[in-house]
């Protein structure tokens, strides 16, 4: 009886063996394979793409199916077949279906057919955009990077594959979840975030791509920007499609160049094959092509089923090869008018916890574009090289490279300043080893300060929906005084080479208790209590690689004592968030705005305390596209205090990195910091790119390869009703407005530098003029 029950249980839980359907799709007349044909499983929403060799591979549960094979300019083919647990081969030959129509210039005749088609598309756009309220889909993406100097599988540098789910809802809510991913073994899957990104909607008026807002081919004012030609008609899913060529009227504007397909009956955009005009600046990139192909679902909605993007990258670094990048995405399994749960769109991207740990059967069922023979050989070659035993010499070189990279980019591993000297240590962060808990630890030794430093912390996620975290941190560490310009700046390189360091330091030992959570999707609140003992630190080294005769700036004294303070921060940030398993990251976006209100208070009337002050500030950061003339970035802050603010809480306008400027630092300060118990600043940058040069139309000027930017700012610091503190007489204040203005020339080879020229317009005894370097990225 037990044996019989065991057999029944095994029979019940035994998974149904899926069948595998494979084949190749050919052109009936030429006999050539048809790349990127669409295979749809009718009645299921499932679809996939054939690869560049016309091959397809589809896993289906046993049963009866109707398949539809579609390709641009070919009649669709329907096949009914019975899938069993064994493999099935089905090759398809598709009949061409194209009608050639001579092209005509849209601006030459008012009733040109291309113009009538595009005007009709504009008229119906509002109805098209409002018809669909929400949808979900599944997708598969593949990215192939090749070294163009090599051939066959040796050219394959890396391959990434991603399976994901997507969600969209009116008016502009979008979200993706990576459910599975696979990469060649020379890269870490954790760092792979190749997805679709928000699908470019060519029925919209403007399409935002990075810093550009590009006029859509169907925008209400598109006729002011594009010339149209009707070049032919084709059939897609037995629907008559008009194919229009679009040509920018002015190449100085960032516009599309290529073809657009519009459905005969609904006048929806159902396909795009385009590149970009000269106005769309992409340094070090060429051969850019974007292709989007749609299919009709539920006899109503034209939705993307294929997205392709290709580009050639040529970085001007000696010895670095030219790379080609090929990206393909296959979208399928659409569901329409879906009611999404609350919180679905809290993140624009998530990576599922099990994304890197799925079985092969699950993976192959979602691999909607088969690998080509070249890609398969590339996988095998890279995996064999990575798994081969490494020689002792290679291990030594890898170890030295690891030490070098961590010395430069990880200040928890190594850093250098005039107070600590050389610091060597290690920091770790363990997320969710214990459910909902993050453990932080840092331990290191400052050699010239001759002191061990450490920090330990614990954070617990109390409420996932509102991202409510409770945390406690104990620290005994050298920290820098708060600064308005260079928070988070690591002075190691400049301190070692030039004895340049804009930061001031003190020792802090004590406990921090805090809570942070989201009040709304973009509004967050942080509350904390700090109980720290503060100590003055002095310079402990004069070491430098090259500037032995130069003296480090003195490290100013602070008011020593026990500071027990409460802090409150309310922040609005319009930027989207992504969740990589258990890590939450804020993404850059244009436009964006961040508004931040801060309050800190300490009083012996509240709790036993050596300090008595209130410090408050308001900060703004804004970035936007401005009238099609480039990108504007604005930073502003105003802050004040009451009672007696200690030096470790002064507002500081520091001089930053005077050689390689960040985006907002005041560039004419030399090595002078300005401080006060109250302060304000505004700094603005506008990057025209090459827009002004291109728009000039002058033969020599329009071809200038550099970008142009303007920058400038003003600040003020002062002490008001403030009792003198230690070393106040050594500080600089700016009771009158300090202001500067300048311009930059960017995209300077070999590494896309920006040359910055800045003049001080006020009367302070700092630099009247400064030349510095920045980055054009």
mmCIF file with all atom_site columns, N, CA, C and O in Angstrom, residues 258-277:
data_model
loop_
_atom_site.group_PDB
_atom_site.id
_atom_site.type_symbol
_atom_site.label_atom_id
_atom_site.label_alt_id
_atom_site.label_comp_id
_atom_site.label_asym_id
_atom_site.label_entity_id
_atom_site.label_seq_id
_atom_site.pdbx_PDB_ins_code
_atom_site.Cartn_x
_atom_site.Cartn_y
_atom_site.Cartn_z
_atom_site.occupancy
_atom_site.B_iso_or_equiv
_atom_site.pdbx_formal_charge
_atom_site.auth_seq_id
_atom_site.auth_comp_id
_atom_site.auth_asym_id
_atom_site.auth_atom_id
_atom_site.pdbx_PDB_model_num
ATOM 1  N N  . UNK A 1 258 ? 15.112 58.439 -40.803 1.00 0.00 ? 258 UNK A N  1
ATOM 2  C CA . UNK A 1 258 ? 14.865 57.048 -41.147 1.00 0.00 ? 258 UNK A CA 1
ATOM 3  C C  . UNK A 1 258 ? 13.481 56.848 -41.690 1.00 0.00 ? 258 UNK A C  1
ATOM 4  O O  . UNK A 1 258 ? 12.973 57.684 -42.446 1.00 0.00 ? 258 UNK A O  1
ATOM 5  N N  . UNK A 1 259 ? 12.833 55.741 -41.307 1.00 0.00 ? 259 UNK A N  1
ATOM 6  C CA . UNK A 1 259 ? 11.496 55.436 -41.801 1.00 0.00 ? 259 UNK A CA 1
ATOM 7  C C  . UNK A 1 259 ? 10.556 55.194 -40.632 1.00 0.00 ? 259 UNK A C  1
ATOM 8  O O  . UNK A 1 259 ? 10.965 54.772 -39.548 1.00 0.00 ? 259 UNK A O  1
ATOM 9  N N  . UNK A 1 260 ? 9.280  55.466 -40.891 1.00 0.00 ? 260 UNK A N  1
ATOM 10 C CA . UNK A 1 260 ? 8.233  55.234 -39.911 1.00 0.00 ? 260 UNK A CA 1
ATOM 11 C C  . UNK A 1 260 ? 7.077  54.545 -40.619 1.00 0.00 ? 260 UNK A C  1
ATOM 12 O O  . UNK A 1 260 ? 6.710  54.927 -41.745 1.00 0.00 ? 260 UNK A O  1
ATOM 13 N N  . UNK A 1 261 ? 6.514  53.501 -39.995 1.00 0.00 ? 261 UNK A N  1
ATOM 14 C CA . UNK A 1 261 ? 5.401  52.745 -40.560 1.00 0.00 ? 261 UNK A CA 1
ATOM 15 C C  . UNK A 1 261 ? 4.113  53.142 -39.853 1.00 0.00 ? 261 UNK A C  1
ATOM 16 O O  . UNK A 1 261 ? 4.053  53.175 -38.618 1.00 0.00 ? 261 UNK A O  1
ATOM 17 N N  . UNK A 1 262 ? 3.072  53.442 -40.652 1.00 0.00 ? 262 UNK A N  1
ATOM 18 C CA . UNK A 1 262 ? 1.789  53.887 -40.114 1.00 0.00 ? 262 UNK A CA 1
ATOM 19 C C  . UNK A 1 262 ? 0.684  53.006 -40.676 1.00 0.00 ? 262 UNK A C  1
ATOM 20 O O  . UNK A 1 262 ? 0.606  52.781 -41.885 1.00 0.00 ? 262 UNK A O  1
ATOM 21 N N  . UNK A 1 263 ? -0.181 52.497 -39.785 1.00 0.00 ? 263 UNK A N  1
ATOM 22 C CA . UNK A 1 263 ? -1.255 51.604 -40.196 1.00 0.00 ? 263 UNK A CA 1
ATOM 23 C C  . UNK A 1 263 ? -2.281 52.344 -41.045 1.00 0.00 ? 263 UNK A C  1
ATOM 24 O O  . UNK A 1 263 ? -2.645 53.494 -40.748 1.00 0.00 ? 263 UNK A O  1
ATOM 25 N N  . UNK A 1 264 ? -2.769 51.669 -42.091 1.00 0.00 ? 264 UNK A N  1
ATOM 26 C CA . UNK A 1 264 ? -3.701 52.283 -43.039 1.00 0.00 ? 264 UNK A CA 1
ATOM 27 C C  . UNK A 1 264 ? -5.033 52.649 -42.380 1.00 0.00 ? 264 UNK A C  1
ATOM 28 O O  . UNK A 1 264 ? -5.582 53.710 -42.625 1.00 0.00 ? 264 UNK A O  1
ATOM 29 N N  . UNK A 1 265 ? -5.536 51.798 -41.518 1.00 0.00 ? 265 UNK A N  1
ATOM 30 C CA . UNK A 1 265 ? -6.883 52.008 -40.993 1.00 0.00 ? 265 UNK A CA 1
ATOM 31 C C  . UNK A 1 265 ? -6.905 52.912 -39.757 1.00 0.00 ? 265 UNK A C  1
ATOM 32 O O  . UNK A 1 265 ? -7.725 53.824 -39.662 1.00 0.00 ? 265 UNK A O  1
ATOM 33 N N  . UNK A 1 266 ? -5.994 52.671 -38.813 1.00 0.00 ? 266 UNK A N  1
ATOM 34 C CA . UNK A 1 266 ? -6.019 53.412 -37.544 1.00 0.00 ? 266 UNK A CA 1
ATOM 35 C C  . UNK A 1 266 ? -5.038 54.572 -37.494 1.00 0.00 ? 266 UNK A C  1
ATOM 36 O O  . UNK A 1 266 ? -5.119 55.407 -36.594 1.00 0.00 ? 266 UNK A O  1
ATOM 37 N N  . UNK A 1 267 ? -4.082 54.607 -38.420 1.00 0.00 ? 267 UNK A N  1
ATOM 38 C CA . UNK A 1 267 ? -3.035 55.633 -38.477 1.00 0.00 ? 267 UNK A CA 1
ATOM 39 C C  . UNK A 1 267 ? -2.166 55.638 -37.211 1.00 0.00 ? 267 UNK A C  1
ATOM 40 O O  . UNK A 1 267 ? -1.648 56.657 -36.789 1.00 0.00 ? 267 UNK A O  1
ATOM 41 N N  . UNK A 1 268 ? -1.994 54.475 -36.608 1.00 0.00 ? 268 UNK A N  1
ATOM 42 C CA . UNK A 1 268 ? -1.064 54.324 -35.503 1.00 0.00 ? 268 UNK A CA 1
ATOM 43 C C  . UNK A 1 268 ? 0.339  54.056 -36.028 1.00 0.00 ? 268 UNK A C  1
ATOM 44 O O  . UNK A 1 268 ? 0.508  53.475 -37.105 1.00 0.00 ? 268 UNK A O  1
ATOM 45 N N  . UNK A 1 269 ? 1.345  54.476 -35.250 1.00 0.00 ? 269 UNK A N  1
ATOM 46 C CA . UNK A 1 269 ? 2.723  54.142 -35.582 1.00 0.00 ? 269 UNK A CA 1
ATOM 47 C C  . UNK A 1 269 ? 2.943  52.676 -35.216 1.00 0.00 ? 269 UNK A C  1
ATOM 48 O O  . UNK A 1 269 ? 2.780  52.285 -34.059 1.00 0.00 ? 269 UNK A O  1
ATOM 49 N N  . UNK A 1 270 ? 3.308  51.860 -36.206 1.00 0.00 ? 270 UNK A N  1
ATOM 50 C CA . UNK A 1 270 ? 3.455  50.416 -35.975 1.00 0.00 ? 270 UNK A CA 1
ATOM 51 C C  . UNK A 1 270 ? 4.880  49.942 -36.237 1.00 0.00 ? 270 UNK A C  1
ATOM 52 O O  . UNK A 1 270 ? 5.166  48.748 -36.095 1.00 0.00 ? 270 UNK A O  1
ATOM 53 N N  . UNK A 1 271 ? 5.774  50.843 -36.606 1.00 0.00 ? 271 UNK A N  1
ATOM 54 C CA . UNK A 1 271 ? 7.153  50.452 -36.819 1.00 0.00 ? 271 UNK A CA 1
ATOM 55 C C  . UNK A 1 271 ? 8.031  51.665 -37.039 1.00 0.00 ? 271 UNK A C  1
ATOM 56 O O  . UNK A 1 271 ? 7.597  52.685 -37.579 1.00 0.00 ? 271 UNK A O  1
ATOM 57 N N  . UNK A 1 272 ? 9.275  51.564 -36.586 1.00 0.00 ? 272 UNK A N  1
ATOM 58 C CA . UNK A 1 272 ? 10.249 52.649 -36.732 1.00 0.00 ? 272 UNK A CA 1
ATOM 59 C C  . UNK A 1 272 ? 11.605 52.036 -37.023 1.00 0.00 ? 272 UNK A C  1
ATOM 60 O O  . UNK A 1 272 ? 11.981 51.020 -36.415 1.00 0.00 ? 272 UNK A O  1
ATOM 61 N N  . UNK A 1 273 ? 12.329 52.620 -37.945 1.00 0.00 ? 273 UNK A N  1
ATOM 62 C CA . UNK A 1 273 ? 13.706 52.217 -38.231 1.00 0.00 ? 273 UNK A CA 1
ATOM 63 C C  . UNK A 1 273 ? 14.478 53.509 -38.459 1.00 0.00 ? 273 UNK A C  1
ATOM 64 O O  . UNK A 1 273 ? 14.358 54.132 -39.512 1.00 0.00 ? 273 UNK A O  1
ATOM 65 N N  . UNK A 1 274 ? 15.238 53.944 -37.469 1.00 0.00 ? 274 UNK A N  1
ATOM 66 C CA . UNK A 1 274 ? 15.782 55.296 -37.553 1.00 0.00 ? 274 UNK A CA 1
ATOM 67 C C  . UNK A 1 274 ? 17.145 55.399 -36.894 1.00 0.00 ? 274 UNK A C  1
ATOM 68 O O  . UNK A 1 274 ? 17.561 54.557 -36.093 1.00 0.00 ? 274 UNK A O  1
ATOM 69 N N  . UNK A 1 275 ? 17.825 56.474 -37.248 1.00 0.00 ? 275 UNK A N  1
ATOM 70 C CA . UNK A 1 275 ? 19.023 56.927 -36.554 1.00 0.00 ? 275 UNK A CA 1
ATOM 71 C C  . UNK A 1 275 ? 18.741 58.358 -36.106 1.00 0.00 ? 275 UNK A C  1
ATOM 72 O O  . UNK A 1 275 ? 17.581 58.762 -36.039 1.00 0.00 ? 275 UNK A O  1
ATOM 73 N N  . UNK A 1 276 ? 19.789 59.125 -35.830 1.00 0.00 ? 276 UNK A N  1
ATOM 74 C CA . UNK A 1 276 ? 19.579 60.467 -35.309 1.00 0.00 ? 276 UNK A CA 1
ATOM 75 C C  . UNK A 1 276 ? 20.344 61.494 -36.141 1.00 0.00 ? 276 UNK A C  1
ATOM 76 O O  . UNK A 1 276 ? 21.363 61.188 -36.758 1.00 0.00 ? 276 UNK A O  1
ATOM 77 N N  . UNK A 1 277 ? 19.846 62.722 -36.118 1.00 0.00 ? 277 UNK A N  1
ATOM 78 C CA . UNK A 1 277 ? 20.487 63.817 -36.853 1.00 0.00 ? 277 UNK A CA 1
ATOM 79 C C  . UNK A 1 277 ? 21.750 64.270 -36.133 1.00 0.00 ? 277 UNK A C  1
ATOM 80 O O  . UNK A 1 277 ? 22.072 63.819 -35.027 1.00 0.00 ? 277 UNK A O  1
#
